Tab-separated table of C-alpha atoms in Angstrom:
chain	number	residue	atom	x	y	z
A	142	PHE	CA	23.967	-20.619	15.940
A	143	PHE	CA	24.490	-21.597	12.308
A	144	SER	CA	28.133	-22.578	12.891
A	145	SER	CA	27.311	-24.961	15.716
A	146	PHE	CA	24.270	-26.173	13.798
A	147	ALA	CA	26.131	-26.877	10.573
A	148	PHE	CA	29.168	-28.395	12.318
A	149	HIS	CA	27.372	-31.661	12.931
A	150	ARG	CA	26.771	-32.272	9.220
A	151	CYS	CA	30.505	-33.126	8.905
A	152	ALA	CA	30.563	-35.445	11.933
A	153	PRO	CA	31.532	-39.092	11.176
A	154	ALA	CA	28.606	-41.419	10.714
A	155	ASP	CA	30.137	-44.736	11.818
A	156	ASP	CA	29.039	-46.634	14.913
A	157	ALA	CA	31.825	-45.247	17.071
A	158	ALA	CA	30.973	-41.741	16.076
A	159	ARG	CA	27.355	-42.253	17.022
A	160	HIS	CA	28.403	-42.725	20.627
A	161	MET	CA	30.431	-39.527	20.665
A	162	PRO	CA	29.079	-36.508	22.584
A	163	CYS	CA	26.828	-34.183	20.626
A	164	SER	CA	28.762	-31.825	18.371
A	165	ASN	CA	26.013	-29.196	18.305
A	166	ILE	CA	23.454	-27.845	20.707
A	167	PHE	CA	20.586	-29.649	18.953
A	168	CYS	CA	22.175	-33.151	18.922
A	169	ILE	CA	20.817	-33.941	15.471
A	170	SER	CA	22.347	-36.108	12.756
A	171	PRO	CA	24.074	-34.827	9.602
A	172	ASP	CA	21.081	-35.847	7.453
A	173	GLU	CA	18.747	-33.914	9.708
A	174	VAL	CA	21.069	-30.916	9.498
A	175	ASP	CA	20.743	-31.007	5.701
A	176	ILE	CA	16.965	-31.257	5.881
A	177	VAL	CA	16.542	-28.406	8.360
A	178	TYR	CA	18.997	-26.166	6.542
A	179	PHE	CA	17.269	-26.924	3.233
A	180	ILE	CA	13.924	-25.856	4.719
A	181	ILE	CA	15.498	-22.619	5.978
A	182	LEU	CA	17.038	-21.894	2.593
A	183	LEU	CA	13.823	-22.776	0.774
A	184	ILE	CA	11.814	-20.291	2.834
A	185	THR	CA	14.568	-17.716	2.350
A	186	ASN	CA	14.575	-18.285	-1.407
A	187	VAL	CA	10.818	-17.953	-1.727
A	188	LEU	CA	10.878	-14.602	0.079
A	189	ASN	CA	13.960	-13.293	-1.705
A	190	CYS	CA	12.800	-14.413	-5.160
A	191	LEU	CA	9.486	-12.547	-4.880
A	192	ILE	CA	11.168	-9.348	-6.066
A	193	ALA	CA	12.660	-11.129	-9.079
A	194	LEU	CA	9.347	-12.762	-9.998
A	195	ALA	CA	7.463	-9.476	-9.623
A	196	SER	CA	10.092	-7.735	-11.757
A	197	ILE	CA	9.687	-10.345	-14.497
A	198	HIS	CA	5.917	-9.826	-14.395
A	199	LEU	CA	6.286	-6.030	-14.632
A	200	LEU	CA	8.803	-6.304	-17.457
A	201	ALA	CA	6.501	-8.546	-19.480
A	202	ARG	CA	3.533	-6.267	-18.846
A	203	ARG	CA	5.469	-3.174	-19.918
A	204	LEU	CA	6.589	-4.814	-23.137
A	205	LEU	CA	3.033	-5.878	-23.922
A	206	LYS	CA	1.658	-2.448	-23.085
A	207	ALA	CA	4.292	-0.729	-25.229
A	208	HIS	CA	3.399	-2.983	-28.160
A	209	ARG	CA	-0.320	-2.242	-27.839
A	210	SER	CA	0.011	1.535	-27.436
A	211	ARG	CA	2.750	2.099	-30.008
A	212	SER	CA	0.336	3.832	-32.387
A	213	GLN	CA	-1.750	5.548	-29.744
A	214	PRO	CA	-0.241	8.902	-28.694
A	215	SER	CA	-1.240	9.872	-25.179
A	216	SER	CA	-2.379	13.269	-23.994
A	217	ILE	CA	-2.379	14.582	-20.461
A	218	PRO	CA	-5.872	14.794	-18.965
A	219	ALA	CA	-7.023	18.274	-18.061
A	220	VAL	CA	-7.158	19.583	-14.493
A	221	SER	CA	-8.433	22.990	-13.418
A	222	ALA	CA	-5.532	23.941	-11.147
A	223	VAL	CA	-2.697	22.435	-9.116
A	224	SER	CA	-1.328	23.313	-5.690
A	225	ALA	CA	2.274	22.603	-4.734
A	226	VAL	CA	3.388	22.665	-1.098
A	227	ILE	CA	6.879	23.006	0.369
A	228	PRO	CA	7.013	22.540	4.164
A	229	CYS	CA	10.095	24.235	5.553
A	230	TYR	CA	11.928	24.328	8.889
A	231	LEU	CA	13.415	27.784	8.459
A	232	PRO	CA	16.593	27.566	10.618
A	233	ASN	CA	17.716	24.454	8.759
A	234	GLU	CA	16.603	25.368	5.233
A	235	HIS	CA	16.656	29.148	4.869
A	236	GLU	CA	19.724	28.964	2.610
A	237	ILE	CA	18.049	26.728	0.028
A	238	ILE	CA	14.362	27.648	0.133
A	239	GLU	CA	14.597	30.622	-2.261
A	240	ALA	CA	16.256	28.574	-4.998
A	241	SER	CA	13.647	25.839	-4.497
A	242	ILE	CA	10.858	28.391	-4.907
A	243	ALA	CA	12.459	29.777	-8.065
A	244	HIS	CA	12.945	26.323	-9.535
A	245	ILE	CA	9.362	25.151	-9.032
A	246	LEU	CA	7.820	28.396	-10.263
A	247	THR	CA	9.958	28.606	-13.398
A	248	HIS	CA	11.111	25.095	-14.355
A	249	LEU	CA	8.233	22.796	-13.439
A	250	GLU	CA	6.036	22.137	-16.483
A	251	CYS	CA	2.247	22.181	-16.122
A	252	GLU	CA	-0.396	23.674	-18.393
A	253	ALA	CA	-2.785	24.192	-15.486
A	254	PRO	CA	-2.299	27.136	-13.104
A	255	VAL	CA	0.043	26.261	-10.229
A	256	THR	CA	-0.040	27.860	-6.788
A	257	LEU	CA	3.066	27.212	-4.707
A	258	TRP	CA	2.552	27.256	-0.939
A	259	VAL	CA	5.662	27.674	1.201
A	260	VAL	CA	4.596	26.786	4.725
A	261	TYR	CA	7.275	27.205	7.365
A	262	ASN	CA	7.897	27.152	11.092
A	263	THR	CA	10.740	28.566	13.133
A	264	PRO	CA	11.438	28.261	16.877
A	265	HIS	CA	12.744	31.830	16.928
A	266	LYS	CA	12.164	34.855	14.758
A	267	MET	CA	14.432	35.364	11.740
A	268	PRO	CA	13.337	38.863	10.639
A	269	GLU	CA	15.560	39.228	7.588
A	270	ILE	CA	14.708	35.821	6.151
A	271	GLN	CA	10.992	36.102	6.922
A	272	GLU	CA	10.795	39.571	5.390
A	273	ARG	CA	12.662	38.266	2.360
A	274	LEU	CA	10.047	35.540	1.889
A	275	ARG	CA	7.243	38.081	2.160
A	276	GLU	CA	8.999	40.264	-0.397
A	277	ILE	CA	9.271	37.347	-2.828
A	278	GLU	CA	5.594	36.574	-2.280
A	279	ARG	CA	4.660	40.107	-3.354
A	280	ARG	CA	6.607	39.829	-6.602
A	281	PRO	CA	4.511	38.850	-9.659
A	282	CYS	CA	5.519	35.513	-11.124
A	283	VAL	CA	5.441	34.184	-14.655
A	284	PRO	CA	1.922	33.663	-16.054
A	285	GLY	CA	0.084	30.730	-14.539
A	286	ARG	CA	2.148	30.689	-11.336
A	287	ARG	CA	1.421	32.116	-7.904
A	288	LEU	CA	3.332	32.050	-4.612
A	289	ARG	CA	1.854	32.031	-1.113
A	290	VAL	CA	3.959	32.089	2.055
A	291	VAL	CA	2.451	30.817	5.319
A	292	GLU	CA	4.065	30.880	8.746
A	293	VAL	CA	2.642	28.331	11.199
A	294	ALA	CA	3.129	29.805	14.653
A	295	GLY	CA	3.797	27.201	17.327
A	296	SER	CA	4.456	24.360	14.873
A	297	ARG	CA	7.130	21.868	15.869
A	298	SER	CA	7.015	19.456	12.942
A	299	LYS	CA	6.534	18.989	9.228
A	300	ALA	CA	3.184	17.303	9.925
A	301	GLU	CA	1.823	20.380	11.698
A	302	ASN	CA	2.985	22.626	8.860
A	303	LEU	CA	1.195	20.456	6.308
A	304	ASN	CA	-1.997	20.232	8.374
A	305	ALA	CA	-2.124	24.019	8.609
A	306	VAL	CA	-1.830	24.587	4.877
A	307	LEU	CA	-4.288	21.809	3.965
A	308	GLU	CA	-7.109	23.951	5.344
A	309	LEU	CA	-6.269	26.662	2.784
A	310	LEU	CA	-6.126	24.506	-0.349
A	311	THR	CA	-8.960	24.629	-2.898
A	312	ASP	CA	-7.325	23.067	-5.974
A	313	PRO	CA	-8.317	19.446	-6.781
A	314	VAL	CA	-4.760	18.064	-6.606
A	315	VAL	CA	-1.698	18.968	-4.562
A	316	ALA	CA	1.978	18.118	-5.042
A	317	LEU	CA	4.222	17.807	-1.992
A	318	TYR	CA	7.952	18.591	-2.061
A	319	ASP	CA	10.661	18.960	0.561
A	320	ALA	CA	12.568	22.231	0.792
A	321	ASP	CA	15.701	20.815	-0.850
A	322	HIS	CA	13.889	19.247	-3.808
A	323	ARG	CA	14.316	20.195	-7.468
A	324	PRO	CA	11.661	18.224	-9.383
A	325	ASP	CA	12.459	17.423	-13.013
A	326	PRO	CA	10.501	19.621	-15.455
A	327	ASP	CA	8.217	16.819	-16.668
A	328	SER	CA	7.741	15.114	-13.303
A	329	LEU	CA	4.516	16.887	-12.326
A	330	ASN	CA	2.907	16.137	-15.695
A	331	LEU	CA	3.882	12.461	-15.402
A	332	MET	CA	2.338	12.158	-11.925
A	333	LEU	CA	-0.733	14.128	-12.996
A	334	ASP	CA	-1.260	11.838	-15.966
A	335	MET	CA	-1.082	8.709	-13.804
A	336	LEU	CA	-3.288	10.171	-11.071
A	337	LEU	CA	-6.074	11.142	-13.457
A	338	ARG	CA	-5.942	7.951	-15.511
A	339	SER	CA	-5.738	5.463	-12.637
A	340	ARG	CA	-7.884	4.701	-9.618
A	341	CYS	CA	-5.233	5.718	-7.090
A	342	CYS	CA	-5.538	8.573	-4.619
A	343	ALA	CA	-1.856	9.522	-4.840
A	344	VAL	CA	1.184	9.046	-7.057
A	345	GLN	CA	4.651	8.726	-5.534
A	346	GLY	CA	7.596	9.730	-7.706
A	347	SER	CA	11.268	8.879	-7.307
A	348	THR	CA	14.230	10.816	-5.923
A	349	TYR	CA	17.907	11.052	-6.733
A	350	ILE	CA	20.871	12.923	-5.290
A	351	ARG	CA	21.389	16.221	-7.089
A	352	GLY	CA	24.051	18.893	-6.954
A	353	GLY	CA	26.911	17.308	-8.884
A	354	ILE	CA	27.600	14.254	-6.724
A	355	VAL	CA	31.206	14.354	-5.530
A	356	SER	CA	31.197	12.513	-2.200
A	357	LEU	CA	31.302	8.746	-1.837
A	358	LEU	CA	28.271	8.968	0.460
A	359	GLY	CA	26.303	10.867	-2.190
A	360	LYS	CA	27.151	8.315	-4.868
A	361	ALA	CA	26.153	5.423	-2.588
A	362	VAL	CA	22.812	7.002	-1.625
A	363	ASP	CA	22.094	7.901	-5.254
A	364	ALA	CA	22.678	4.281	-6.343
A	365	GLU	CA	20.460	3.057	-3.488
A	366	PHE	CA	17.684	5.485	-4.451
A	367	PHE	CA	17.793	4.377	-8.078
A	368	SER	CA	17.643	0.676	-7.205
A	369	THR	CA	14.823	1.056	-4.711
A	370	HIS	CA	12.683	3.399	-6.817
A	371	PHE	CA	13.118	1.701	-10.193
A	372	VAL	CA	13.250	-1.964	-9.139
A	373	TYR	CA	12.178	-2.723	-5.579
A	374	PHE	CA	9.295	-0.283	-5.113
A	375	PRO	CA	7.516	-1.206	-8.387
A	376	ALA	CA	7.972	-4.884	-7.498
A	377	MET	CA	6.596	-4.239	-4.019
A	378	GLN	CA	3.559	-2.525	-5.555
A	379	ALA	CA	3.003	-5.520	-7.828
A	380	LEU	CA	3.152	-7.858	-4.819
A	381	SER	CA	1.087	-5.809	-2.370
A	382	GLY	CA	-1.354	-4.162	-4.777
A	383	THR	CA	-0.369	-0.657	-3.713
A	384	GLY	CA	2.581	1.619	-3.131
A	385	TYR	CA	3.104	3.999	-0.255
A	386	PHE	CA	3.736	7.714	0.250
A	387	GLY	CA	7.409	8.562	0.780
A	388	GLY	CA	6.923	12.081	2.167
A	389	SER	CA	7.937	14.143	-0.864
A	390	ASN	CA	7.698	14.369	-4.657
A	391	ALA	CA	4.158	13.008	-4.592
A	392	LEU	CA	0.834	14.145	-6.053
A	393	TRP	CA	-2.361	13.708	-4.013
A	394	GLN	CA	-6.062	14.206	-4.466
A	395	THR	CA	-6.572	17.198	-2.202
A	396	ASP	CA	-9.828	16.010	-0.638
A	397	VAL	CA	-8.235	12.708	0.422
A	398	LEU	CA	-5.311	14.498	2.027
A	399	GLN	CA	-7.651	16.938	3.804
A	400	LYS	CA	-9.721	14.049	5.141
A	401	TYR	CA	-6.854	12.047	6.646
A	402	ARG	CA	-4.307	14.756	7.510
A	403	PHE	CA	-0.954	14.005	9.173
A	404	ASP	CA	-0.241	12.653	12.653
A	405	PRO	CA	2.440	14.840	14.329
A	406	THR	CA	3.136	12.148	16.958
A	407	MET	CA	4.592	9.705	14.416
A	408	HIS	CA	8.248	9.704	13.352
A	409	THR	CA	7.197	8.961	9.759
A	410	GLU	CA	3.910	10.773	9.289
A	411	ASP	CA	4.006	9.827	5.597
A	412	VAL	CA	4.044	6.060	6.266
A	413	ASP	CA	1.311	6.457	8.901
A	414	LEU	CA	-0.851	8.326	6.388
A	415	SER	CA	-0.183	5.604	3.813
A	416	ALA	CA	-1.333	2.873	6.206
A	417	ARG	CA	-4.575	4.687	7.015
A	418	VAL	CA	-5.564	5.396	3.414
A	419	ILE	CA	-4.672	1.844	2.321
A	420	LEU	CA	-6.727	0.342	5.154
A	421	ASP	CA	-9.706	2.375	3.960
A	422	GLY	CA	-9.430	0.919	0.463
A	423	HIS	CA	-7.410	3.592	-1.352
A	424	ARG	CA	-4.398	2.855	-3.541
A	425	ILE	CA	-1.098	4.698	-3.953
A	426	CYS	CA	0.876	4.253	-7.179
A	427	PHE	CA	4.610	4.473	-7.813
A	428	HIS	CA	5.892	6.377	-10.841
A	429	PRO	CA	9.709	6.072	-10.886
A	430	TRP	CA	10.089	8.173	-14.039
A	431	ALA	CA	8.656	11.217	-12.228
A	432	SER	CA	11.931	12.170	-10.570
A	433	SER	CA	13.085	14.896	-8.226
A	434	GLY	CA	16.581	15.692	-6.994
A	435	GLU	CA	17.379	16.199	-3.327
A	436	LEU	CA	20.504	16.931	-1.291
A	437	THR	CA	22.376	14.147	0.442
A	438	PRO	CA	22.474	14.090	4.271
A	439	ALA	CA	25.416	16.030	5.719
A	440	GLY	CA	27.696	13.098	6.483
A	441	GLY	CA	27.419	9.532	7.722
A	442	ARG	CA	26.040	10.477	11.128
A	443	ALA	CA	23.188	12.495	9.596
A	444	LEU	CA	22.428	9.570	7.267
A	445	VAL	CA	22.275	7.073	10.150
A	446	GLN	CA	20.015	9.423	12.148
A	447	GLN	CA	17.736	9.797	9.130
A	448	ARG	CA	17.471	6.052	8.553
A	449	LEU	CA	16.980	5.383	12.254
A	450	ARG	CA	14.057	7.824	12.263
A	451	TRP	CA	12.603	6.076	9.212
A	452	PHE	CA	12.876	2.628	10.783
A	453	ILE	CA	11.426	3.844	14.089
A	454	GLY	CA	8.498	5.262	12.131
A	455	TRP	CA	7.921	1.975	10.307
A	456	GLU	CA	7.993	0.097	13.625
A	457	GLN	CA	5.487	2.554	15.117
A	458	VAL	CA	3.109	2.197	12.187
A	459	THR	CA	3.387	-1.612	12.161
A	460	ARG	CA	2.554	-1.824	15.878
A	461	LYS	CA	-0.256	0.731	15.547
A	462	TYR	CA	-2.099	-1.080	12.748
A	463	TYR	CA	-0.933	-4.660	13.346
A	464	TRP	CA	-4.401	-6.062	14.104
A	465	ARG	CA	-6.575	-3.450	12.423
A	466	VAL	CA	-5.879	-4.834	8.949
A	467	PHE	CA	-7.553	-8.142	9.814
A	468	MET	CA	-10.719	-6.325	10.919
A	469	SER	CA	-10.805	-3.998	7.911
A	470	SER	CA	-13.118	-4.337	4.920
A	471	LEU	CA	-10.228	-4.949	2.525
A	472	SER	CA	-10.321	-8.035	0.345
A	473	TRP	CA	-8.017	-10.840	1.421
A	474	PRO	CA	-5.515	-10.168	-1.391
A	475	ARG	CA	-5.314	-6.528	-0.255
A	476	LYS	CA	-4.933	-7.645	3.371
A	477	LEU	CA	-2.090	-9.944	2.381
A	478	GLY	CA	-0.542	-7.053	0.470
A	479	PHE	CA	-0.720	-4.842	3.550
A	480	CYS	CA	0.857	-7.611	5.628
A	481	TYR	CA	3.628	-7.950	3.058
A	482	MET	CA	4.481	-4.243	3.447
A	483	PHE	CA	4.283	-4.097	7.241
A	484	HIS	CA	3.914	-7.416	9.089
A	485	LEU	CA	6.490	-9.332	7.042
A	486	ARG	CA	9.167	-6.630	7.124
A	487	TRP	CA	11.272	-8.458	9.701
A	488	LEU	CA	10.853	-11.821	8.021
A	489	LEU	CA	11.908	-10.305	4.685
A	490	LEU	CA	14.864	-8.594	6.340
A	491	LEU	CA	15.964	-11.838	7.990
A	492	ALA	CA	15.632	-13.625	4.651
A	493	ALA	CA	17.819	-10.977	3.014
A	494	LEU	CA	20.376	-11.308	5.815
A	495	MET	CA	20.357	-15.086	5.439
A	496	GLY	CA	20.753	-14.937	1.658
A	497	ALA	CA	23.312	-12.110	1.471
A	498	VAL	CA	25.441	-12.613	4.593
A	499	ILE	CA	24.941	-15.810	6.591
A	500	ASN	CA	24.625	-18.433	3.853
A	501	PRO	CA	27.589	-17.154	1.784
A	502	VAL	CA	29.752	-17.418	4.904
A	503	ILE	CA	28.588	-20.937	5.811
A	504	THR	CA	28.928	-22.298	2.267
A	505	SER	CA	32.227	-20.528	1.566
A	506	PRO	CA	35.379	-22.568	0.796
A	507	PHE	CA	36.732	-21.643	4.222
A	508	ILE	CA	33.823	-23.061	6.264
A	509	TYR	CA	31.683	-25.754	4.597
A	510	PRO	CA	32.250	-25.599	0.824
A	511	LEU	CA	29.071	-25.646	-1.225
A	512	PRO	CA	29.941	-28.886	-3.123
A	513	THR	CA	29.925	-30.804	0.186
A	514	TRP	CA	26.248	-30.026	0.734
A	515	SER	CA	23.298	-31.930	-0.673
A	516	VAL	CA	22.032	-31.323	-4.196
A	517	ALA	CA	18.859	-29.752	-2.803
A	518	ILE	CA	20.822	-27.147	-0.855
A	519	GLN	CA	23.102	-26.437	-3.800
A	520	SER	CA	20.004	-25.906	-5.966
A	521	CYS	CA	18.647	-23.402	-3.442
A	522	VAL	CA	21.906	-21.450	-3.447
A	523	TYR	CA	22.188	-21.395	-7.241
A	524	THR	CA	18.561	-20.286	-7.555
A	525	ALA	CA	19.079	-17.446	-5.085
A	526	VAL	CA	22.230	-16.279	-6.844
A	527	SER	CA	20.500	-16.411	-10.238
A	528	ALA	CA	17.552	-14.351	-8.981
A	529	TYR	CA	19.886	-11.773	-7.423
A	530	LEU	CA	21.931	-11.495	-10.604
A	531	PHE	CA	18.725	-11.039	-12.625
A	532	VAL	CA	17.575	-8.173	-10.391
A	533	ALA	CA	21.037	-6.579	-10.515
A	534	LEU	CA	21.187	-6.874	-14.302
A	535	LEU	CA	17.664	-5.455	-14.619
A	536	ALA	CA	18.598	-2.463	-12.450
A	537	LEU	CA	21.756	-1.892	-14.478
A	538	CYS	CA	19.850	-2.043	-17.786
A	539	ILE	CA	17.230	0.419	-16.532
A	540	CYS	CA	20.004	2.722	-15.303
A	541	ILE	CA	21.736	2.652	-18.712
A	542	TRP	CA	18.397	3.361	-20.403
A	543	HIS	CA	17.512	6.160	-17.975
A	544	HIS	CA	21.017	7.701	-17.826
A	545	PRO	CA	22.596	6.918	-21.240
A	546	ALA	CA	25.277	9.595	-20.796
A	547	ARG	CA	26.196	8.899	-17.152
A	548	PRO	CA	28.599	5.952	-16.887
A	549	SER	CA	29.267	6.944	-13.279
A	550	ALA	CA	25.624	6.134	-12.476
A	551	TRP	CA	26.003	2.707	-14.113
A	552	LEU	CA	29.088	2.047	-12.007
A	553	GLY	CA	27.291	3.188	-8.849
A	554	VAL	CA	24.367	0.824	-9.393
A	555	GLY	CA	26.721	-2.042	-10.203
A	556	LEU	CA	28.754	-1.465	-7.038
A	557	PHE	CA	25.557	-1.210	-5.021
A	558	TYR	CA	24.733	-4.815	-5.909
A	559	VAL	CA	28.326	-5.984	-5.475
A	560	PHE	CA	28.269	-4.653	-1.926
A	561	GLY	CA	24.635	-5.584	-1.336
A	562	TRP	CA	25.677	-7.804	1.575
A	563	LEU	CA	27.108	-4.770	3.370
A	564	TYR	CA	23.936	-2.747	2.717
A	565	VAL	CA	21.788	-5.559	4.150
A	566	ALA	CA	24.013	-5.876	7.226
A	567	LEU	CA	23.881	-2.132	7.943
A	568	HIS	CA	20.139	-2.073	7.289
A	569	PHE	CA	19.617	-4.941	9.717
A	570	SER	CA	21.767	-3.271	12.399
A	571	ILE	CA	19.919	0.053	12.270
A	572	GLN	CA	16.553	-1.707	12.121
A	573	THR	CA	17.457	-3.686	15.244
A	574	VAL	CA	18.314	-0.476	17.112
A	575	ALA	CA	15.017	1.066	15.977
A	576	PHE	CA	13.076	-1.982	17.149
A	577	ALA	CA	14.761	-1.869	20.570
A	578	GLN	CA	13.965	1.836	20.972
A	579	VAL	CA	10.307	1.372	20.042
A	580	ILE	CA	9.918	-1.607	22.387
A	581	SER	CA	11.553	0.293	25.253
A	582	GLY	CA	9.511	3.439	24.553
A	583	ARG	CA	12.631	5.578	24.067
A	584	VAL	CA	12.095	6.790	20.511
A	585	GLY	CA	13.099	10.391	21.192
A	586	GLU	CA	11.820	13.461	19.373
A	587	TRP	CA	11.481	14.009	15.647
A	588	GLN	CA	14.764	15.440	14.319
A	589	VAL	CA	15.350	17.383	11.123
A	590	THR	CA	17.955	15.799	8.835
A	591	ARG	CA	20.904	18.092	8.186
A	592	ARG	CA	21.671	18.334	4.480
A	593	ALA	CA	24.935	18.790	2.615
A	594	ALA	CA	25.625	22.128	0.964
A	595	ASP	CA	23.838	22.752	-2.312
A	596	GLY	CA	26.419	21.867	-4.927
A	597	ARG	CA	24.441	23.488	-7.780
A	598	ALA	CA	23.814	27.118	-7.073
A	599	ASP	CA	21.500	27.509	-9.988
A	600	GLY	CA	19.010	25.087	-8.500
A	601	ALA	CA	18.378	23.539	-11.889
A	602	SER	CA	17.534	19.914	-12.262
A	603	LYS	CA	19.572	17.467	-14.286
A	604	HIS	CA	17.335	17.908	-17.350
A	605	ASP	CA	17.654	21.695	-17.642
A	606	ALA	CA	19.669	22.433	-20.753
A	607	SER	CA	18.756	26.025	-21.620
A	608	PRO	CA	17.396	29.176	-19.963
A	609	LEU	CA	13.657	29.469	-19.594
A	610	GLN	CA	11.900	31.796	-22.021
A	611	LEU	CA	9.788	34.499	-20.361
A	612	ASN	CA	7.255	36.930	-21.742
A	613	GLY	CA	8.660	39.333	-24.281
A	614	GLY	CA	11.467	37.003	-25.313
A	615	SER	CA	13.653	37.585	-22.240
A	616	THR	CA	15.430	34.694	-20.611
A	617	LEU	CA	15.934	33.660	-17.031
A	618	SER	CA	19.439	32.831	-15.869
A	619	GLU	CA	20.592	35.147	-13.100
A	620	PRO	CA	17.396	34.990	-10.968
A	621	LEU	CA	18.073	31.356	-10.135
A	622	LEU	CA	21.590	32.199	-9.021
A	623	SER	CA	20.307	34.630	-6.451
A	624	GLY	CA	17.034	32.886	-5.643
A	625	ARG	CA	14.983	35.894	-6.845
A	626	LEU	CA	11.836	35.332	-8.865
A	627	PRO	CA	11.508	36.869	-12.331
A	628	LEU	CA	9.305	39.892	-12.878
A	629	GLU	CA	7.020	40.131	-15.860
A	630	PRO	CA	8.432	42.705	-18.328
A	631	GLY	CA	7.087	46.186	-17.816
A	632	ARG	CA	5.156	45.314	-14.681
A	633	PRO	CA	5.933	47.146	-11.403
A	634	LEU	CA	6.073	45.578	-7.984
A	635	PRO	CA	2.692	45.617	-6.235
A	636	THR	CA	2.307	47.526	-3.022
A	637	GLU	CA	1.569	45.805	0.289
A	638	SER	CA	-2.086	46.685	0.043
A	639	SER	CA	-2.407	45.313	-3.474
A	640	ALA	CA	-0.749	41.975	-2.739
A	641	SER	CA	-3.127	39.205	-3.700
A	642	CYS	CA	-2.603	37.122	-0.552
A	643	ASN	CA	-1.499	37.797	3.009
A	644	GLY	CA	-1.382	34.098	3.851
A	645	HIS	CA	0.247	34.259	7.288
A	646	VAL	CA	-1.263	32.356	10.240
């Protein structure tokens, strides 16, 4: 389309040439080609530059806020107790769930009492693993920590597991983690601070690839996660007035989560929940510094299946709430923000494809060199390139600040922006497949993403530098290697009858 369209701009303009057959399917003159293409590029630039403009706004606001609060030390607001929930599909995650339990109960910092709920489902009985979980539940934990294990009979999804455990929660806030997650020690405190100080109903943290990244796929996904969580998601929140729930490493007000619950029929129950709470006037905040490590998908095929499920879920949610936003009680700025997140997804994706793939090809030296175009079109191209370079440089600076001792992370983020055109092309391809499946009604069943092997047997996060001190001066090192929880010194194992919770349903 663009080749045949742009071809006519180079057609001769003399009288003889005007009587020649049309050189493109639209039969328009070279001047008209320039005008139309300029309009296309202008719209593309406006959409693509929104991220850069929002990033500039956030950067200025952070600098101003840092200047004002330099002499005002902050303290974490108090909360009576915190629940943490790990939904688990046992056949897929039985090898990693024990280390995840040990990590959260011993490494996650929080002054308030924390109760960890492991809620799992399994299509067939796994006696040894299930008995092992019950045994761990009976073991006393370090002070201020408790473990409850819940089996949801008949569950077929993560959403059903979460709905079952929501009925049992009594603490005012609840943190949600996936079974492969290792949240950084300070991440819960960071999310708790933002949740209690702001007017939002939930705080969404960031994720990175843990386990000593060795594969090219792991490095690529880690660079993508950093760029999206530290640059694009905060900018999206600034533009739309709210963030959204990403399914894990998030802190919620328990009563809000109990009110809305999860829809098991949706491929992305987290995005569906986000849409419903936003439409009812709630806000979700992003906190990129509250990080948690997860395992990379087990190969390229698992990654494509995961992203396809995500895109199908976004298509489902967009279709489900397409008109409801206009009839909601939200203010018009909030309605426009909702439309930016959902309704304009395809327009934003097409703008990214135009800016990163199509236009560079058309204006390349091998097709129609940029200097041969009008000044207006050249200005559009230079503006787009400048905005992209600003966002890339911002991401690289944040990465160097956040990971001062990890040059490999700097290189990964830099390469991510160098090959951004490839990322956009792949994103567009998978999104197109998802759209076709949703339109045809052949979305398939929800599939669990297979994960790569845990490369760090100790389950520790990237910030763990020393063993954890327990009561009596003892240290914890070996328990994390085996997934066993530490016992309090001098305290025997409780009997079955004295266990404080038999939380099996």
